[in-house]
mmCIF file with all atom_site columns, C-alpha atoms and ligand atoms in Angstrom:
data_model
loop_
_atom_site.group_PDB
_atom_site.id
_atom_site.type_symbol
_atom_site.label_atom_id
_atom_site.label_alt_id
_atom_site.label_comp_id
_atom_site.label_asym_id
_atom_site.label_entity_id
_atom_site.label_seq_id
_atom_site.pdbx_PDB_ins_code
_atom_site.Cartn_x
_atom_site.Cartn_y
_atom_site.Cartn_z
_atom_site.occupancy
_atom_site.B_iso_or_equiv
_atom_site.pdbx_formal_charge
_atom_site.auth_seq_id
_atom_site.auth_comp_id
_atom_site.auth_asym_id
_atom_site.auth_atom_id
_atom_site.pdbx_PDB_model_num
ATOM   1  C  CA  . UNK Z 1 1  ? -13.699 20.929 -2.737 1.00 93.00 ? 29  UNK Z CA  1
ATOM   2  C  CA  . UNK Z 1 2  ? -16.854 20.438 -1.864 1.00 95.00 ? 30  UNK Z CA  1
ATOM   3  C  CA  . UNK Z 1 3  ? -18.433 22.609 1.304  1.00 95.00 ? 31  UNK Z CA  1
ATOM   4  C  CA  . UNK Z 1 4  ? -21.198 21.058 3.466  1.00 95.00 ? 32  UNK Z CA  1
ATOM   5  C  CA  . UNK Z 1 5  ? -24.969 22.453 3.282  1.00 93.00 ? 33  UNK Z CA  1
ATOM   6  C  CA  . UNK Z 1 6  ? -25.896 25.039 0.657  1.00 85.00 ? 34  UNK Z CA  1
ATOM   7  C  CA  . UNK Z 1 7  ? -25.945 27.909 2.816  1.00 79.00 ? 35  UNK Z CA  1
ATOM   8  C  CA  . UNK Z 1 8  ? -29.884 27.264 2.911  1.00 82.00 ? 36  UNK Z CA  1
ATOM   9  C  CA  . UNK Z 1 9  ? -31.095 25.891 5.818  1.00 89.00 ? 37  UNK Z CA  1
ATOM   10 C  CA  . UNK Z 1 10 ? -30.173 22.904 8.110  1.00 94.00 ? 38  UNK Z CA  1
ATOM   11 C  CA  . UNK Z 1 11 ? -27.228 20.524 7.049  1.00 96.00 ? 39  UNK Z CA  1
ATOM   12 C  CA  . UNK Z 1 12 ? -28.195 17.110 6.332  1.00 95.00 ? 40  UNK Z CA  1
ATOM   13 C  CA  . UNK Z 1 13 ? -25.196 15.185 7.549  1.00 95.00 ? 41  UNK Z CA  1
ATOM   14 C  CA  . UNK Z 1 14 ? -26.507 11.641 6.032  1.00 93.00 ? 42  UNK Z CA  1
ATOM   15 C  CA  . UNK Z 1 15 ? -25.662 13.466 2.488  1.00 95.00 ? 43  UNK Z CA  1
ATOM   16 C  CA  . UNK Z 1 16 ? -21.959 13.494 2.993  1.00 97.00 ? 44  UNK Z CA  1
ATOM   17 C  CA  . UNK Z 1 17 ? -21.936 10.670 4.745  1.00 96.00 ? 45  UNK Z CA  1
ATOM   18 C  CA  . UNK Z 1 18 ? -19.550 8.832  2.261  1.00 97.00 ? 46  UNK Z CA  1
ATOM   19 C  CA  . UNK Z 1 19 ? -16.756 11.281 3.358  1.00 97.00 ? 47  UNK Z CA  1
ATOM   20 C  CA  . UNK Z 1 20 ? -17.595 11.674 7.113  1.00 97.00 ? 48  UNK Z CA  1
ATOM   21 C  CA  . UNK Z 1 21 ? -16.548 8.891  10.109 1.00 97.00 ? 49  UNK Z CA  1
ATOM   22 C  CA  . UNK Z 1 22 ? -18.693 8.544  12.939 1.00 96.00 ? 50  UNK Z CA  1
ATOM   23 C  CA  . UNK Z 1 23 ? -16.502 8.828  15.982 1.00 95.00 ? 51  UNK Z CA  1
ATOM   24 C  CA  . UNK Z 1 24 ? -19.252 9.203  18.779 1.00 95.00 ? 52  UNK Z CA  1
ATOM   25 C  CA  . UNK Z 1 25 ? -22.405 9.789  18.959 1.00 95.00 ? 53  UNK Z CA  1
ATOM   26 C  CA  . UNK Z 1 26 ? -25.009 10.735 22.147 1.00 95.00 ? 54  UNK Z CA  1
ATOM   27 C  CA  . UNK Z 1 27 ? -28.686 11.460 22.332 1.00 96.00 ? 55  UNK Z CA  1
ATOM   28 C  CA  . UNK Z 1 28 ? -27.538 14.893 21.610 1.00 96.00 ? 56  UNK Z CA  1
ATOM   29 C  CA  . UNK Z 1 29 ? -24.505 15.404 19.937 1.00 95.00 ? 57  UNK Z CA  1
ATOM   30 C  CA  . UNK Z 1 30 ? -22.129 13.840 17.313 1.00 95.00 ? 58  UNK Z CA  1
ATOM   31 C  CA  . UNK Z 1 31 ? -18.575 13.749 16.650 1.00 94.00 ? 59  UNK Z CA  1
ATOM   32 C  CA  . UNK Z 1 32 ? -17.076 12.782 13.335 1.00 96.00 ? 60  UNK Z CA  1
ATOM   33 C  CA  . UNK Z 1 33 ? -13.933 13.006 11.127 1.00 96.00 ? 61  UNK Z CA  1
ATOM   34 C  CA  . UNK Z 1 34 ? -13.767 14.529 8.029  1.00 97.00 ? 62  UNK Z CA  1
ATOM   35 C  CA  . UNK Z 1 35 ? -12.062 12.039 5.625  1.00 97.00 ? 63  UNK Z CA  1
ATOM   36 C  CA  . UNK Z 1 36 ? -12.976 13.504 1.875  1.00 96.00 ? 64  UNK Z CA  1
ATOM   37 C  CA  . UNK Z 1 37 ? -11.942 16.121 2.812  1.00 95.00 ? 65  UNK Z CA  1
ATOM   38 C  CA  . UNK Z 1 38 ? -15.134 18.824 2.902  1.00 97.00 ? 66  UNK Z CA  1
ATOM   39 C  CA  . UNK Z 1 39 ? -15.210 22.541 2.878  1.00 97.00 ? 67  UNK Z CA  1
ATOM   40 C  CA  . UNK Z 1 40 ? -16.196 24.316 6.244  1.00 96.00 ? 68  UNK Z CA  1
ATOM   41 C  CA  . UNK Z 1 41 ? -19.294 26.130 5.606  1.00 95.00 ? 69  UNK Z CA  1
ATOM   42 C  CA  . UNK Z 1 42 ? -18.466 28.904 7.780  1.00 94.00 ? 70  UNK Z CA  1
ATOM   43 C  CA  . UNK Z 1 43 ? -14.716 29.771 6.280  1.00 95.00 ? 71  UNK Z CA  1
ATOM   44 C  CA  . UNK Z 1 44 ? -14.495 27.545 3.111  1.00 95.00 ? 72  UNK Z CA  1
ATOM   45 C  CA  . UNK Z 1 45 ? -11.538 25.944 4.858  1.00 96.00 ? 73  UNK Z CA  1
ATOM   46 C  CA  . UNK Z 1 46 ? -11.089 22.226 4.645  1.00 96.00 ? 74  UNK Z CA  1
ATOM   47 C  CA  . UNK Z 1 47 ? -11.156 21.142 8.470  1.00 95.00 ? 75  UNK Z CA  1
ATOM   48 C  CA  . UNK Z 1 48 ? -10.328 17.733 10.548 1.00 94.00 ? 76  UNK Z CA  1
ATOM   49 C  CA  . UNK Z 1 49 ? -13.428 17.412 12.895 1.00 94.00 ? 77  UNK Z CA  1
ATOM   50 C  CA  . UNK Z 1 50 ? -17.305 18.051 13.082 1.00 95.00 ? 78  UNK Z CA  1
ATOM   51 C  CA  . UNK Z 1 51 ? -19.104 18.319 16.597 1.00 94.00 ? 79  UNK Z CA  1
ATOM   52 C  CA  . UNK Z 1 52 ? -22.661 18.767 16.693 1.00 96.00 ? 80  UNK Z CA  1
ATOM   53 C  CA  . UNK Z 1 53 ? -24.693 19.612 19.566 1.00 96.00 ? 81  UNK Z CA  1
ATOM   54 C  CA  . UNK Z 1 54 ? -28.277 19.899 20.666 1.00 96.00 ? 82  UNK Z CA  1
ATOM   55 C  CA  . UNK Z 1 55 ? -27.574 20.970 24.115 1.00 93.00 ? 83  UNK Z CA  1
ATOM   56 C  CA  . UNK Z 1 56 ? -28.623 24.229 24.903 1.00 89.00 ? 84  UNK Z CA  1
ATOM   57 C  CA  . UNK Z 1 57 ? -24.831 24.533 26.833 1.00 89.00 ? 85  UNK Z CA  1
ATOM   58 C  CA  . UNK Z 1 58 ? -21.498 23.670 25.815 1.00 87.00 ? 86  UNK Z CA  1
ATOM   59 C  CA  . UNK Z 1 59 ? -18.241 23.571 26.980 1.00 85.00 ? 87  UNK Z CA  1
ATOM   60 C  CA  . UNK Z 1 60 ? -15.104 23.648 25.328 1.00 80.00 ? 88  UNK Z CA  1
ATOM   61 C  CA  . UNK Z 1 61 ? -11.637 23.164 26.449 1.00 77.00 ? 89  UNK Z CA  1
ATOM   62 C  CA  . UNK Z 1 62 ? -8.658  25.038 25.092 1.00 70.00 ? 90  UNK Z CA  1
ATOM   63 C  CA  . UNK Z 1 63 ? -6.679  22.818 23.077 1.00 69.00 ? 91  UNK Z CA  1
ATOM   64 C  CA  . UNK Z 1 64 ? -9.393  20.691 22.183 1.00 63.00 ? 92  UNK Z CA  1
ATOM   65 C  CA  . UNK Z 1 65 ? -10.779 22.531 19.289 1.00 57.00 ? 93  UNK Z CA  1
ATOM   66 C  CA  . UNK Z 1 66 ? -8.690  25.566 18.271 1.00 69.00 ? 94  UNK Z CA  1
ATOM   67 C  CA  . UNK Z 1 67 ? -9.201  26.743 15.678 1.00 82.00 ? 95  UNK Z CA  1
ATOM   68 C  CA  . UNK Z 1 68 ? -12.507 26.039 14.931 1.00 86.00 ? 96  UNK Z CA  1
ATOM   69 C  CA  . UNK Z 1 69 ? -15.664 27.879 13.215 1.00 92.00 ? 97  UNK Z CA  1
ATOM   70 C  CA  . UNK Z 1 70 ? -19.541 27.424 14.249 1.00 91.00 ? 98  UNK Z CA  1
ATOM   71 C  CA  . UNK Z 1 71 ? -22.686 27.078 12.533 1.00 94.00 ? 99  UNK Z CA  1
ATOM   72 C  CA  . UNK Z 1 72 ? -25.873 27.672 13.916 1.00 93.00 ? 100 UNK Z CA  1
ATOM   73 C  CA  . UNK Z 1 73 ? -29.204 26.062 12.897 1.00 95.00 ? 101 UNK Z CA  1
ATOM   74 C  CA  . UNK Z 1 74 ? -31.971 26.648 14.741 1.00 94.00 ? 102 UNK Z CA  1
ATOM   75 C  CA  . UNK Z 1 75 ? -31.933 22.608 17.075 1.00 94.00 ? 103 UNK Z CA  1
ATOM   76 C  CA  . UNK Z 1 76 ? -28.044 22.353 17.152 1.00 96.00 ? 104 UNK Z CA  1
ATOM   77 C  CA  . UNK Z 1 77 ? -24.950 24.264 16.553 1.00 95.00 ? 105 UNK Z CA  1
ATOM   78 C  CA  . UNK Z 1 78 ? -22.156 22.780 14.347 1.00 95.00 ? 106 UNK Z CA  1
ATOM   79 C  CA  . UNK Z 1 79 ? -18.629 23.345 15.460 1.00 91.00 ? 107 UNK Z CA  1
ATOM   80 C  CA  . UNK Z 1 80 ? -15.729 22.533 12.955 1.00 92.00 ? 108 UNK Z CA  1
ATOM   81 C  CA  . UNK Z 1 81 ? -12.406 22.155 13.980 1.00 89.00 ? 109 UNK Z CA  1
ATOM   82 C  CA  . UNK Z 1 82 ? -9.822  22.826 11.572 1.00 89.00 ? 110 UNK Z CA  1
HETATM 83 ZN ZN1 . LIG S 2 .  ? -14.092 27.107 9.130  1.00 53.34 ? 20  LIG S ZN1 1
#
């Protein structure tokens, strides 16, 4: 299975873009659907759903997103949902 990024700097979304769905998108964040499926970069887990944010805060809700892992790049953190 392939995992997203190399584990050397920021993920470049646009090259797995043939196995990610767009669900919603903002100025600053991103939601999408993992349909190939991809590894997790964080646990090397397949998971469901990507969330990307540029927003310095974020809120989650319980039951939205459990269990889930988090990457952090220095713009944006990258949460996958498994
Ligand atoms: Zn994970």
């Amino acid at each position: 299975m392939e995992q997203l990024g190399n584990g050397d700097g920021p993920i470049d979304l646009h090259d797995y873009r043939y196995g990610l769905k767009l669900r919603k998108q903002t100025r600053e964040t991103s939601l999408w659907t993992n349909e190939e499926p991809f590894a997790c970069p964080a646990c090397g887990e397949p998971f469901e759903g990507l969330f990307t944010s540029e927003k310095r805060h974020n809120t989650f809700t319980p039951g939205d997103a459990t269990p889930f892992c988090i990457v952090r790049e220095p713009d944006r953190i990258l949460m996958f949902r498994h």
